[in-house]
Amino acid sequence: MIAENIQVKDVMTRGVVTVPMDSNAVEIARTMADNNVSAIVAIEENGETFGVISDVDILRKMKDKNWEISSVEDIMSDLVETINPSSTVRDAADLMVNKKVHRLIVMSEETVGASYRPVGILSARDIIKQLFQK
């Protein structure tokens, strides 16, 4: 059972690898490889989150001719599921299951610093790892 008192901020991967909206597929894939991540966040010039791109999104696009010139908008999932750092891991797991997603973008609390910006990612793998830590 997922502990009710563990918060997302205690389990999430801190920091978010981002790419600007004018990136192409090669730049996105290179950024993912260079940072050893399976997902990145596409951001607008003002830093607002626009979408999420996973390694599977890149693989799907690779089947297309001239996939290398595909834009962020051609590749990304525009459905971005977010959660606050103070939410419980139980709430995050429930959200993932209900929305059928593998990761959530953790957004800063609106009253803290640069409000509502991505500060981390919580993946299903992060939750499962937490279950078995002693």
GROMACS .gro file of C-alpha atoms in nm:
model
  134
    1MET     CA    1   0.000   0.000   0.000
    2ILE     CA    2   0.123   0.350  -0.081
    3ALA     CA    3   0.197   0.546   0.234
    4GLU     CA    4  -0.059   0.823   0.281
    5ASN     CA    5   0.190   1.066   0.437
    6ILE     CA    6   0.456   1.070   0.164
    7GLN     CA    7   0.444   1.381  -0.050
    8VAL     CA    8   0.523   1.405  -0.419
    9LYS     CA    9   0.816   1.640  -0.346
   10ASP     CA   10   0.983   1.359  -0.147
   11VAL     CA   11   0.973   1.113  -0.438
   12MET     CA   12   0.982   1.319  -0.759
   13THR     CA   13   1.283   1.367  -0.981
   14ARG     CA   14   1.385   1.726  -0.921
   15GLY     CA   15   1.444   1.956  -1.210
   16VAL     CA   16   1.289   1.930  -1.551
   17VAL     CA   17   1.471   1.904  -1.881
   18THR     CA   18   1.302   2.141  -2.124
   19VAL     CA   19   1.315   2.231  -2.491
   20PRO     CA   20   1.192   2.549  -2.656
   21MET     CA   21   0.891   2.535  -2.885
   22ASP     CA   22   1.103   2.595  -3.197
   23SER     CA   23   1.303   2.270  -3.151
   24ASN     CA   24   1.294   1.997  -3.412
   25ALA     CA   25   1.283   1.620  -3.358
   26VAL     CA   26   1.660   1.571  -3.378
   27GLU     CA   27   1.723   1.845  -3.122
   28ILE     CA   28   1.460   1.696  -2.893
   29ALA     CA   29   1.599   1.342  -2.922
   30ARG     CA   30   1.955   1.468  -2.868
   31THR     CA   31   1.848   1.661  -2.557
   32MET     CA   32   1.680   1.350  -2.418
   33ALA     CA   33   1.986   1.136  -2.487
   34ASP     CA   34   2.233   1.392  -2.350
   35ASN     CA   35   2.034   1.424  -2.028
   36ASN     CA   36   1.950   1.053  -1.998
   37VAL     CA   37   1.576   1.118  -1.958
   38SER     CA   38   1.270   0.951  -2.106
   39ALA     CA   39   1.058   1.266  -2.118
   40ILE     CA   40   1.104   1.640  -2.152
   41VAL     CA   41   0.879   1.941  -2.125
   42ALA     CA   42   0.823   2.179  -2.414
   43ILE     CA   43   0.809   2.537  -2.292
   44GLU     CA   44   0.708   2.868  -2.444
   45GLU     CA   45   0.934   3.174  -2.441
   46ASN     CA   46   0.783   3.293  -2.112
   47GLY     CA   47   0.864   2.959  -1.945
   48GLU     CA   48   0.508   2.828  -1.945
   49THR     CA   49   0.463   2.456  -1.997
   50PHE     CA   50   0.318   2.376  -2.338
   51GLY     CA   51   0.346   1.999  -2.369
   52VAL     CA   52   0.534   1.682  -2.286
   53ILE     CA   53   0.745   1.470  -2.520
   54SER     CA   54   0.832   1.114  -2.425
   55ASP     CA   55   1.078   0.873  -2.580
   56VAL     CA   56   0.779   0.678  -2.717
   57ASP     CA   57   0.649   0.995  -2.887
   58ILE     CA   58   0.986   1.025  -3.065
   59LEU     CA   59   0.980   0.659  -3.167
   60ARG     CA   60   0.628   0.695  -3.310
   61LYS     CA   61   0.741   0.991  -3.520
   62MET     CA   62   1.047   0.805  -3.652
   63LYS     CA   63   0.825   0.592  -3.874
   64ASP     CA   64   0.738   0.904  -4.078
   65LYS     CA   65   0.943   1.017  -4.374
   66ASN     CA   66   1.153   1.324  -4.287
   67TRP     CA   67   1.075   1.276  -3.916
   68GLU     CA   68   1.389   1.473  -3.830
   69ILE     CA   69   1.228   1.805  -3.921
   70SER     CA   70   0.915   1.741  -3.716
   71SER     CA   71   0.834   2.023  -3.476
   72VAL     CA   72   0.760   2.009  -3.106
   73GLU     CA   73   0.390   2.043  -3.183
   74ASP     CA   74   0.408   1.751  -3.430
   75ILE     CA   75   0.553   1.521  -3.164
   76MET     CA   76   0.433   1.625  -2.821
   77SER     CA   77   0.143   1.509  -2.617
   78ASP     CA   78  -0.054   1.823  -2.551
   79LEU     CA   79  -0.236   1.665  -2.260
   80VAL     CA   80  -0.014   1.760  -1.969
   81GLU     CA   81  -0.115   1.614  -1.635
   82THR     CA   82   0.023   1.810  -1.343
   83ILE     CA   83   0.036   1.782  -0.968
   84ASN     CA   84   0.154   1.996  -0.677
   85PRO     CA   85   0.465   1.899  -0.477
   86SER     CA   86   0.261   1.887  -0.156
   87SER     CA   87   0.014   1.631  -0.293
   88THR     CA   88   0.044   1.279  -0.162
   89VAL     CA   89   0.198   0.996  -0.359
   90ARG     CA   90  -0.135   0.815  -0.319
   91ASP     CA   91  -0.311   1.105  -0.497
   92ALA     CA   92  -0.047   1.098  -0.771
   93ALA     CA   93  -0.087   0.723  -0.824
   94ASP     CA   94  -0.465   0.760  -0.842
   95LEU     CA   95  -0.431   1.043  -1.096
   96MET     CA   96  -0.194   0.838  -1.312
   97VAL     CA   97  -0.430   0.543  -1.314
   98ASN     CA   98  -0.741   0.752  -1.380
   99LYS     CA   99  -0.579   0.959  -1.658
  100LYS     CA  100  -0.383   0.661  -1.800
  101VAL     CA  101  -0.047   0.840  -1.791
  102HIS     CA  102   0.298   0.723  -1.683
  103ARG     CA  103   0.427   1.053  -1.550
  104LEU     CA  104   0.310   1.377  -1.399
  105ILE     CA  105   0.474   1.717  -1.426
  106VAL     CA  106   0.521   1.860  -1.078
  107MET     CA  107   0.440   2.229  -1.082
  108SER     CA  108   0.551   2.483  -0.824
  109GLU     CA  109   0.290   2.602  -0.580
  110GLU     CA  110   0.134   2.925  -0.701
  111THR     CA  111   0.248   3.110  -0.389
  112VAL     CA  112   0.614   3.003  -0.411
  113GLY     CA  113   0.877   3.188  -0.616
  114ALA     CA  114   0.818   3.171  -0.990
  115SER     CA  115   0.461   3.056  -0.966
  116TYR     CA  116   0.332   2.756  -1.150
  117ARG     CA  117   0.647   2.644  -1.328
  118PRO     CA  118   0.768   2.285  -1.372
  119VAL     CA  119   0.994   2.184  -1.082
  120GLY     CA  120   1.005   1.807  -1.124
  121ILE     CA  121   0.862   1.495  -1.278
  122LEU     CA  122   0.699   1.205  -1.098
  123SER     CA  123   0.692   0.880  -1.289
  124ALA     CA  124   0.519   0.554  -1.215
  125ARG     CA  125   0.868   0.410  -1.172
  126ASP     CA  126   0.942   0.667  -0.898
  127ILE     CA  127   0.636   0.553  -0.705
  128ILE     CA  128   0.716   0.185  -0.740
  129LYS     CA  129   1.075   0.245  -0.625
  130GLN     CA  130   0.940   0.429  -0.319
  131LEU     CA  131   0.723   0.131  -0.227
  132PHE     CA  132   1.025  -0.092  -0.180
  133GLN     CA  133   1.262   0.146  -0.003
  134LYS     CA  134   1.323   0.070   0.359
   0.00000   0.00000   0.00000
